[in-house]
Amino acid sequence: MIKKVLIANRGEIALRIHRACHEMDIKTVAVHSTADAEAKHVKLADEAVCIGPPPATDSYLNIPNIISAAEISGADAIHPGYGFLSENEKFATIVEEHEVIWIGPKPEHIRVMGDKVEAKKTAGKLGLPLVPGSDGAVREIGEAKKIGDEIGYPLIVKAASGGGGRGMKVVPEAGKLESLMKQAGSEAKSAFGDDTVYLEKFLGNPRHIEFQIFGDGKGNAIHLGERDCSLQRRHQKVLEEAPGPTITDEERTRMGDICARAMADMGYRGAGTIEFLYEDGGFYFIEMNTRLQVEHPVTEMITGLDLVREQILVAAGQPLSVTQDEVTFTGHAIECRINAEHPETFAPSPGKVVNYHAAGGMHVRVDSGLYSGYSIPPYYDSMVAKLIVYGTSRNKCIRRLRRALEEMVIDGVDTTLPLHRALLEDPDVLEGNYTIKWLEEWLERNAAASDTQ
Ligand code: ADP
């Protein structure tokens, strides 16, 4: 069994991994940049190693320094968390070459799912339903026009190496296809060094539904149901819930089984998330994330499983702690991502937290690296806390979440707490009546309303 895990990350996810490790009697090694010397994950870990200056490229993305930290500390495994090096095939390969256990999927699977064209092809072969579109990359306008005529407009041009919503263009009609395809290609070239693009039918008003899956790397895989992450701003998730308010038990079982079977066929190892757009009862694969997700706690709340523990078990070559038949879904959970940002302009707001008070009480979980007196550094992601609340029903969950949001205090910096409080008063959110477009439109309406006041 694994004895010492190096956590190649920071913030709340580093703490989350540390907690799972200590509950399994595993020692932890924190790594940190000079900007994070006072961070909570550094204080709680059994050992800490400084891996470089503040910019992530010099520290949290610095592969030689992280490998050296593992060697110096005698860590026998590395958990990458999410973001940073978590979906870096090269890093996973180097870790394994150093005979350190990689708590993540096989490097080959990280590679396949990291290239969107290849991911879509693989997903199709494995029987996952796809958004209608080109069969792989499209290089010539003549070919693109033919596909456009077949699938119809509007359509969307997407970059094969895309991420974070970049390199995407919605094409309203055939006349704009050539110019928008060129634009998407050159945007993709400058952002990712690769101008390969492909075409998809543009879905007008879908929801974002994703399935949590787990494989043991030996041909067995299970699903842990879905999450609805439709409340997004600029393709960034803001609030997530499980189960999806519109998903039926039949849909969960049918799609979950398709996902689990696909992962079993692949021989997938560890945690993964298969993302779909969902419209008019149809599911359409968009991508797969080969890592733990920010929003994994809502799944933990309704299944009672510790997903980091499961990751560690399969990385150590042990079986998952449950079979599909033993997985149960009980009640409802919602997560609010709390960012150190202005709640209306979304301008980042790093700086000193003069007073911090986390919400508490029954079924309330706060994952955060904050404490009173902590200074949020300006170099990294602005998400500083996750508030996750459980209730036996969606209504009870919402009531408890409102109460918990009242209790949370983060003084000294701007946060998105007021945004979440307002969202939890909106009739559409209360009814689960929203799509991936809803939040942007709601923000625009509110901005227009405050301008006229
Ligand atoms: P990225 O990796 O850049 O985040 P995704 O493929 O996951 O790209 O898509 C990001 C978002 O873009 C989706 O959540 C959805 O809002 C939108 N999107 C992507 N493909 C389509 C499509 N075919 N139709 C409508 N919207 C889409």
XYZ file of C-alpha atoms and ligand atoms in Angstrom, residues 116 131-132 155-156 158 162-168 170 192 198 200-206 208 229 232 235 275-277 286-287 289 436, ligand 1:
61
model
C -10.626 16.539 -28.830
C -22.904 15.774 -31.372
C -23.460 15.391 -35.146
C -22.812 25.034 -36.465
C -19.734 25.471 -34.293
C -13.917 23.952 -32.492
C -8.989 23.616 -27.396
C -9.682 24.247 -23.744
C -11.353 26.850 -21.584
C -13.769 27.695 -24.395
C -11.044 29.138 -26.669
C -10.780 28.588 -30.420
C -14.562 28.179 -30.789
C -20.487 29.738 -33.863
C -2.360 26.063 -28.474
C -13.459 20.326 -36.535
C -20.180 20.274 -34.828
C -23.861 21.063 -34.906
C -24.477 24.008 -32.566
C -27.020 23.102 -29.921
C -29.184 26.124 -29.138
C -30.004 25.813 -25.478
C -28.623 22.668 -23.849
C -24.354 20.555 -19.200
C -23.192 22.047 -14.163
C -21.714 28.799 -16.079
C -17.732 28.404 -19.768
C -19.237 15.575 -20.235
C -22.387 15.835 -22.347
C -24.627 18.541 -23.647
C -18.366 16.907 -25.751
C -15.287 15.870 -23.812
C -11.713 14.973 -18.172
C -25.907 26.761 -20.089
P -13.507 23.519 -23.696
O -12.628 22.324 -23.513
O -12.836 24.637 -24.422
O -14.174 23.952 -22.414
P -15.932 22.104 -24.597
O -15.992 21.240 -25.784
O -15.987 21.449 -23.263
O -14.654 23.062 -24.729
O -17.100 23.169 -24.694
C -17.192 24.220 -23.764
C -18.576 24.823 -23.802
O -18.866 25.343 -25.116
C -19.704 23.850 -23.512
O -19.931 23.670 -22.115
C -20.858 24.546 -24.198
O -21.296 25.620 -23.381
C -20.218 25.131 -25.442
N -20.317 24.188 -26.584
C -19.383 23.300 -26.995
N -19.821 22.584 -28.052
C -21.068 23.018 -28.332
C -22.066 22.669 -29.308
N -21.856 21.724 -30.228
N -23.246 23.343 -29.280
C -23.473 24.306 -28.364
N -22.591 24.688 -27.436
C -21.395 24.057 -27.392
